[in-house]
CSV table of C-alpha atoms and ligand atoms in Angstrom, one decimal:
chain,number,residue,atom,x,y,z
A,8,MET,CA,-48.9,4.5,-30.1
A,9,ASP,CA,-45.7,6.1,-29.1
A,10,ARG,CA,-42.8,3.3,-29.0
A,11,TYR,CA,-39.9,3.3,-26.7
A,12,LEU,CA,-37.4,0.3,-25.9
A,13,VAL,CA,-34.2,-0.5,-24.2
A,14,PHE,CA,-31.0,-1.6,-26.2
A,15,GLY,CA,-28.7,-3.9,-24.4
A,16,HIS,CA,-26.9,-7.0,-24.8
A,17,PRO,CA,-28.0,-9.3,-23.0
A,18,VAL,CA,-31.2,-7.5,-22.2
A,19,ARG,CA,-33.8,-10.2,-21.8
A,20,HIS,CA,-34.0,-9.9,-18.1
A,21,SER,CA,-34.2,-5.9,-18.0
A,22,LYS,CA,-36.7,-4.6,-15.6
A,23,SER,CA,-37.1,-1.7,-17.8
A,24,PRO,CA,-40.3,-2.6,-19.4
A,25,PHE,CA,-41.9,-3.6,-16.2
A,26,ILE,CA,-40.9,-0.2,-14.7
A,27,HIS,CA,-41.9,1.9,-17.7
A,28,THR,CA,-45.2,0.2,-18.1
A,29,LEU,CA,-46.1,0.9,-14.5
A,30,PHE,CA,-45.0,4.5,-15.0
A,31,ALA,CA,-47.2,4.9,-18.2
A,32,ARG,CA,-50.3,3.5,-16.3
A,33,GLN,CA,-49.7,5.7,-13.4
A,34,THR,CA,-49.3,8.9,-15.4
A,35,GLN,CA,-52.0,7.7,-17.9
A,36,GLN,CA,-49.5,8.1,-20.8
A,37,GLU,CA,-50.1,6.0,-24.0
A,38,LEU,CA,-47.0,4.1,-24.8
A,39,GLU,CA,-45.4,0.9,-25.5
A,40,TYR,CA,-42.0,-0.2,-24.1
A,41,GLY,CA,-40.0,-3.1,-25.4
A,42,LEU,CA,-36.5,-4.7,-25.6
A,43,ALA,CA,-34.0,-4.7,-28.3
A,44,GLU,CA,-30.9,-7.0,-28.1
A,45,PRO,CA,-28.8,-6.3,-31.3
A,46,ALA,CA,-25.5,-8.0,-32.1
A,47,VAL,CA,-22.6,-5.8,-30.7
A,48,ASP,CA,-21.6,-4.6,-34.2
A,49,GLU,CA,-25.4,-4.0,-35.2
A,50,PHE,CA,-26.4,-1.5,-32.4
A,51,ALA,CA,-25.8,1.8,-34.7
A,52,GLN,CA,-27.8,0.3,-37.5
A,53,ASP,CA,-30.6,-0.8,-35.3
A,54,LEU,CA,-30.8,2.4,-33.3
A,55,ARG,CA,-31.1,4.4,-36.6
A,56,THR,CA,-33.8,2.0,-38.0
A,57,PHE,CA,-35.7,2.3,-34.6
A,58,PHE,CA,-36.0,6.0,-35.0
A,59,ASP,CA,-36.5,5.9,-38.7
A,60,GLN,CA,-39.5,3.8,-38.1
A,61,GLY,CA,-41.2,6.1,-35.6
A,62,GLY,CA,-39.6,5.2,-32.2
A,63,LYS,CA,-39.9,8.2,-29.8
A,64,GLY,CA,-37.0,7.4,-27.4
A,65,CYS,CA,-35.0,4.7,-25.9
A,66,ASN,CA,-32.7,3.7,-22.9
A,67,VAL,CA,-29.4,2.4,-23.6
A,68,THR,CA,-27.6,-0.3,-21.3
A,69,VAL,CA,-24.5,-2.4,-21.1
A,70,PRO,CA,-22.6,-2.5,-23.4
A,71,PHE,CA,-23.9,0.2,-25.7
A,72,LYS,CA,-23.8,3.4,-23.4
A,73,GLU,CA,-20.4,4.7,-24.8
A,74,GLN,CA,-21.2,4.1,-28.2
A,75,ALA,CA,-24.5,5.7,-27.9
A,76,PHE,CA,-22.5,8.9,-26.8
A,77,THR,CA,-21.0,8.9,-30.2
A,78,LEU,CA,-24.3,8.4,-32.3
A,79,VAL,CA,-26.6,11.1,-30.9
A,80,ASP,CA,-26.9,14.7,-32.7
A,81,CYS,CA,-26.8,16.5,-29.4
A,82,LEU,CA,-25.7,15.7,-25.6
A,83,SER,CA,-27.0,16.9,-22.4
A,84,PRO,CA,-24.4,18.5,-20.2
A,85,ARG,CA,-24.6,15.8,-17.7
A,86,ALA,CA,-24.2,13.0,-20.8
A,87,LYS,CA,-21.2,14.9,-21.7
A,88,ARG,CA,-19.8,14.8,-18.2
A,89,ALA,CA,-20.6,11.1,-17.8
A,90,GLY,CA,-19.0,10.2,-21.3
A,91,ALA,CA,-22.0,7.9,-21.8
A,92,VAL,CA,-25.7,8.0,-22.8
A,93,ASN,CA,-28.4,5.9,-21.2
A,94,THR,CA,-31.5,7.8,-22.5
A,95,ILE,CA,-32.1,9.1,-26.1
A,96,LYS,CA,-34.9,11.3,-27.0
A,97,LEU,CA,-36.2,12.1,-30.5
A,98,THR,CA,-37.2,15.9,-30.1
A,99,ASP,CA,-39.9,17.6,-31.9
A,100,ASP,CA,-37.2,19.0,-34.2
A,101,GLY,CA,-36.0,15.7,-35.4
A,102,VAL,CA,-32.8,15.8,-33.1
A,103,LEU,CA,-31.5,12.7,-31.3
A,104,LEU,CA,-30.8,14.1,-27.8
A,105,GLY,CA,-28.7,11.9,-25.8
A,106,ASP,CA,-28.9,12.1,-21.8
A,107,ASN,CA,-27.6,10.2,-18.9
A,108,THR,CA,-30.0,9.8,-16.1
A,109,ASP,CA,-28.0,7.1,-13.8
A,110,GLY,CA,-26.2,9.7,-11.6
A,111,ALA,CA,-29.3,11.5,-10.9
A,112,GLY,CA,-30.9,8.3,-10.3
A,113,LEU,CA,-28.4,7.5,-7.6
A,114,VAL,CA,-28.7,10.7,-6.0
A,115,ALA,CA,-32.4,10.5,-5.9
A,116,ASP,CA,-32.2,7.1,-4.4
A,117,LEU,CA,-29.7,8.0,-1.6
A,118,LYS,CA,-31.9,10.8,-0.7
A,119,SER,CA,-35.1,8.6,-0.6
A,120,HIS,CA,-33.2,6.5,1.8
A,121,GLY,CA,-32.4,9.6,4.0
A,122,VAL,CA,-28.8,9.8,3.3
A,123,THR,CA,-27.3,13.2,3.8
A,124,LEU,CA,-24.9,14.1,1.2
A,125,ALA,CA,-23.9,17.6,2.1
A,126,ASP,CA,-20.9,18.1,4.1
A,127,SER,CA,-20.5,14.2,4.1
A,128,ARG,CA,-17.2,12.1,3.6
A,129,ILE,CA,-18.0,10.1,0.7
A,130,LEU,CA,-15.9,7.0,-0.6
A,131,LEU,CA,-16.6,5.9,-4.1
A,132,LEU,CA,-15.3,2.5,-5.0
A,133,GLY,CA,-14.4,1.8,-8.7
A,134,ALA,CA,-13.3,4.0,-11.5
A,135,GLY,CA,-15.3,2.7,-14.5
A,136,GLY,CA,-18.4,4.0,-16.5
A,137,ALA,CA,-20.5,3.8,-13.4
A,138,ALA,CA,-18.3,5.7,-11.3
A,139,ARG,CA,-17.9,8.4,-14.0
A,140,GLY,CA,-21.8,8.8,-14.4
A,141,ALA,CA,-22.0,9.3,-10.6
A,142,LEU,CA,-19.2,12.0,-9.9
A,143,ALA,CA,-20.9,15.0,-11.1
A,144,PRO,CA,-24.5,14.5,-9.4
A,145,LEU,CA,-22.6,13.5,-6.2
A,146,LEU,CA,-20.3,16.6,-6.2
A,147,ALA,CA,-23.1,18.8,-6.9
A,148,GLU,CA,-24.5,17.7,-3.5
A,149,LEU,CA,-21.5,19.5,-1.9
A,150,PRO,CA,-19.9,16.6,0.2
A,151,SER,CA,-16.9,17.8,2.4
A,152,GLU,CA,-14.8,15.2,0.7
A,153,LEU,CA,-15.1,12.6,-2.3
A,154,VAL,CA,-12.3,10.0,-2.3
A,155,ILE,CA,-12.1,7.5,-5.2
A,156,ALA,CA,-10.5,4.3,-4.7
A,157,ASN,CA,-9.9,1.6,-7.7
A,158,ARG,CA,-8.2,-1.5,-8.0
A,159,THR,CA,-6.3,0.0,-11.0
A,160,HIS,CA,-5.0,3.3,-9.2
A,161,THR,CA,-4.2,5.1,-12.4
A,162,LYS,CA,-7.8,5.1,-13.5
A,163,ALA,CA,-9.1,6.7,-10.0
A,164,GLN,CA,-6.1,9.4,-10.5
A,165,GLN,CA,-7.5,10.1,-14.1
A,166,LEU,CA,-11.1,10.3,-12.9
A,167,ALA,CA,-10.2,12.7,-10.0
A,168,ALA,CA,-8.3,15.0,-12.3
A,169,GLU,CA,-11.1,15.1,-14.7
A,170,PHE,CA,-13.7,16.0,-12.1
A,171,CYS,CA,-11.7,18.3,-9.6
A,172,ASP,CA,-13.1,21.4,-11.1
A,173,LEU,CA,-16.5,20.4,-9.5
A,174,GLY,CA,-15.5,19.8,-6.0
A,175,PRO,CA,-13.1,18.2,-3.4
A,176,VAL,CA,-12.4,15.0,-5.1
A,177,THR,CA,-9.3,13.0,-4.9
A,178,ALA,CA,-7.8,9.5,-5.5
A,179,GLN,CA,-6.5,7.1,-3.0
A,180,THR,CA,-5.2,3.5,-3.2
A,181,TYR,CA,-7.2,0.9,-1.2
A,182,GLU,CA,-4.2,0.7,1.2
A,183,GLN,CA,-4.3,4.4,1.7
A,184,LEU,CA,-7.9,4.8,3.0
A,185,ALA,CA,-8.2,5.9,6.5
A,186,GLY,CA,-10.5,7.8,8.8
A,187,LEU,CA,-14.3,7.9,9.1
A,188,PHE,CA,-16.3,7.8,6.0
A,189,ASP,CA,-20.2,8.6,6.2
A,190,LEU,CA,-21.1,6.8,2.8
A,191,VAL,CA,-19.3,4.0,0.6
A,192,ILE,CA,-20.7,3.7,-2.8
A,193,ASN,CA,-19.6,0.4,-4.5
A,194,SER,CA,-19.7,0.9,-8.3
A,195,THR,CA,-17.4,-1.9,-9.1
A,196,SER,CA,-18.6,-4.9,-11.0
A,197,ALA,CA,-16.9,-7.1,-8.3
A,198,SER,CA,-20.3,-8.4,-6.8
A,199,LEU,CA,-21.1,-9.6,-10.4
A,200,GLN,CA,-18.6,-12.3,-9.9
A,201,GLY,CA,-19.3,-12.5,-6.1
A,202,GLU,CA,-16.0,-11.0,-5.5
A,203,LEU,CA,-15.3,-8.2,-3.2
A,204,PRO,CA,-13.5,-4.9,-3.7
A,205,PRO,CA,-10.4,-5.1,-1.3
A,206,LEU,CA,-11.7,-2.7,1.3
A,207,ALA,CA,-10.1,-3.0,5.0
A,208,PRO,CA,-13.0,-4.1,7.4
A,209,ALA,CA,-11.8,-1.4,9.8
A,210,LEU,CA,-13.3,1.2,7.6
A,211,ILE,CA,-16.8,-0.1,8.4
A,212,HIS,CA,-18.6,1.4,11.4
A,213,THR,CA,-22.1,1.4,12.7
A,214,ASP,CA,-23.1,4.9,11.5
A,215,ILE,CA,-21.6,4.1,7.9
A,216,ALA,CA,-24.2,4.2,5.1
A,217,ILE,CA,-23.4,1.5,2.4
A,218,TYR,CA,-24.6,1.4,-1.0
A,219,ASP,CA,-24.1,-1.1,-3.9
A,220,MET,CA,-25.0,0.0,-7.5
A,221,MET,CA,-25.6,-3.8,-8.0
A,222,TYR,CA,-28.8,-5.6,-6.8
A,223,GLY,CA,-30.1,-9.2,-6.7
A,224,ALA,CA,-32.7,-11.3,-5.0
A,225,SER,CA,-30.4,-11.4,-2.0
A,226,ASP,CA,-27.8,-9.4,-0.6
A,227,THR,CA,-24.9,-8.6,-2.8
A,228,ALA,CA,-21.5,-10.0,-1.7
A,229,PHE,CA,-20.4,-6.5,-0.7
A,230,ILE,CA,-23.5,-5.7,1.4
A,231,SER,CA,-23.2,-9.1,3.2
A,232,TRP,CA,-19.6,-8.3,3.9
A,233,ALA,CA,-20.5,-4.8,5.0
A,234,LYS,CA,-23.3,-6.1,7.3
A,235,GLN,CA,-20.8,-8.8,8.8
A,236,HIS,CA,-18.5,-6.0,9.9
A,237,GLY,CA,-21.2,-3.9,11.4
A,238,ALA,CA,-22.9,-1.7,9.0
A,239,ARG,CA,-26.6,-1.0,9.7
A,240,GLN,CA,-27.6,0.9,6.7
A,241,THR,CA,-27.1,-0.9,3.6
A,242,MET,CA,-28.7,-0.1,0.3
A,243,ASP,CA,-28.7,-2.2,-3.2
A,244,GLY,CA,-28.9,-0.4,-6.7
A,245,LEU,CA,-32.6,-1.4,-7.2
A,246,GLY,CA,-33.8,2.0,-6.1
A,247,MET,CA,-31.3,3.5,-8.5
A,248,LEU,CA,-32.7,1.7,-11.2
A,249,VAL,CA,-36.3,2.9,-10.7
A,250,GLU,CA,-35.1,6.3,-10.1
A,251,GLN,CA,-33.1,6.7,-13.3
A,252,ALA,CA,-35.9,5.4,-15.2
A,253,ALA,CA,-38.3,7.9,-13.6
A,254,GLU,CA,-35.8,10.4,-14.8
A,255,ALA,CA,-35.6,9.2,-18.3
A,256,PHE,CA,-39.5,8.8,-18.2
A,257,THR,CA,-39.6,12.7,-17.4
A,258,VAL,CA,-37.2,13.4,-20.2
A,259,TRP,CA,-39.4,11.7,-22.7
A,260,ARG,CA,-42.9,12.8,-21.4
A,261,GLY,CA,-42.4,15.9,-19.6
A,262,ILE,CA,-44.2,14.4,-16.5
A,263,ARG,CA,-42.6,12.9,-13.7
A,264,PRO,CA,-43.9,9.4,-12.3
A,265,GLY,CA,-44.0,8.5,-8.5
A,266,THR,CA,-41.4,5.7,-7.7
A,267,LYS,CA,-42.1,4.3,-4.3
A,268,GLN,CA,-45.1,2.1,-5.4
A,269,VAL,CA,-43.2,1.0,-8.6
A,270,LEU,CA,-40.1,0.1,-6.5
A,271,ARG,CA,-42.3,-2.0,-4.1
A,272,GLU,CA,-44.0,-3.8,-7.2
A,273,LEU,CA,-40.6,-4.4,-8.8
A,274,LYS,CA,-39.4,-5.8,-5.5
A,275,ARG,CA,-42.6,-8.2,-5.3
A,276,ASN,CA,-41.9,-9.2,-9.1
A,277,LEU,CA,-38.2,-10.2,-8.0
A,278,GLY,CA,-39.3,-12.1,-5.0
A,279,VAL,CA,-37.4,-9.6,-2.8
A,280,ILE,CA,-40.6,-8.9,-0.6
B,3,ATR,P1,-19.0,-0.1,-15.3
B,3,ATR,O1,-19.3,0.5,-16.6
B,3,ATR,O2,-20.1,-1.0,-14.7
B,3,ATR,O3,-18.4,0.9,-14.1
B,3,ATR,P2,-16.5,-1.0,-16.0
B,3,ATR,O4,-16.2,0.4,-16.5
B,3,ATR,O5,-16.0,-2.3,-16.6
B,3,ATR,O6,-18.1,-1.3,-15.7
B,3,ATR,O7,-15.8,-0.9,-14.5
B,3,ATR,C1,-15.7,-2.0,-13.7
B,3,ATR,C2,-15.1,-1.5,-12.3
B,3,ATR,O8,-15.1,-2.4,-11.5
B,3,ATR,C3,-13.5,-0.9,-12.4
B,3,ATR,O9,-13.3,0.1,-11.6
B,3,ATR,C4,-12.8,-2.3,-12.0
B,3,ATR,O10,-11.4,-2.0,-11.5
B,3,ATR,P3,-10.3,-2.0,-12.6
B,3,ATR,O11,-10.3,-0.4,-13.1
B,3,ATR,O12,-9.2,-2.2,-11.7
B,3,ATR,O13,-10.5,-3.1,-13.6
B,3,ATR,C5,-13.8,-2.5,-10.7
B,3,ATR,N1,-13.6,-3.9,-10.5
B,3,ATR,C6,-14.0,-5.1,-11.2
B,3,ATR,N2,-13.8,-6.4,-10.7
B,3,ATR,C7,-13.3,-5.9,-9.3
B,3,ATR,C8,-12.9,-6.7,-8.4
B,3,ATR,N3,-12.8,-8.1,-8.1
B,3,ATR,N4,-12.2,-5.9,-7.2
B,3,ATR,C9,-12.2,-4.7,-7.2
B,3,ATR,N5,-12.7,-3.8,-8.4
B,3,ATR,C10,-13.1,-4.6,-9.3
């Protein structure tokens, strides 16, 4: 049977096996999908061994995405832009192809929530790996403006400079932010520590859409905060998780699974509904 897995550390709580097993059942593909948690300095060796032993493809998550970028034979354009690899496929020619489906997953999830990206004013919080992966797919949707704000402003400036060939992207400090944004995407890891990015409450209004790439059984700190200040449309990153997985499954198997039912089952599994 074709073998796939996700590399990460820690990875025990990953929902990827659950999601891909449902995709496989739905599309009647015969495959098994497992977990691998190598020591941080053993990822390269374990990745090689997995493919030497017949593995067909894998996902890569924290903290190995940047390292995976250096270990594959060939990169898709979107992985090159993201500077990170979350999906690897062994091609029929024996080439290890590195791809990145995170940004496509974000955009697909935003669209499935009915968020309009074309001509919109987007605020992206954070300038780490998650922000980098999101920029090209977001700019491809032709927003009127995309502003990056980050605690360490120089990192936001660097990212804006790197992506300004793709669209109207600029960097501003949290203090400089003003005006009406249509969508705020939180790509910071602040919610992981129960912290908040230092965003002025005045930026939140009833028609704004709020997206937190993090998720949990209950609202993230950022989503709770946005709701308190009047945001009516809030979304967490669970849908992005399922959509990026669907994109990876499509890369591997050439068949696109449906995501709605799988997202519902995942929510049930997590006790969210
Ligand atoms: P990831 O790969 O998940 O993006 P990362 O590359 O470590 O992780 O980036 C984390 C991002 O969250 C950074 O933009 C970080 O800001 P700094 O560049 O200033 O470190 C941001 N971040 C983390 N904790 C934060 C907090 N409490 N408030 C605001 N931003 C925070």
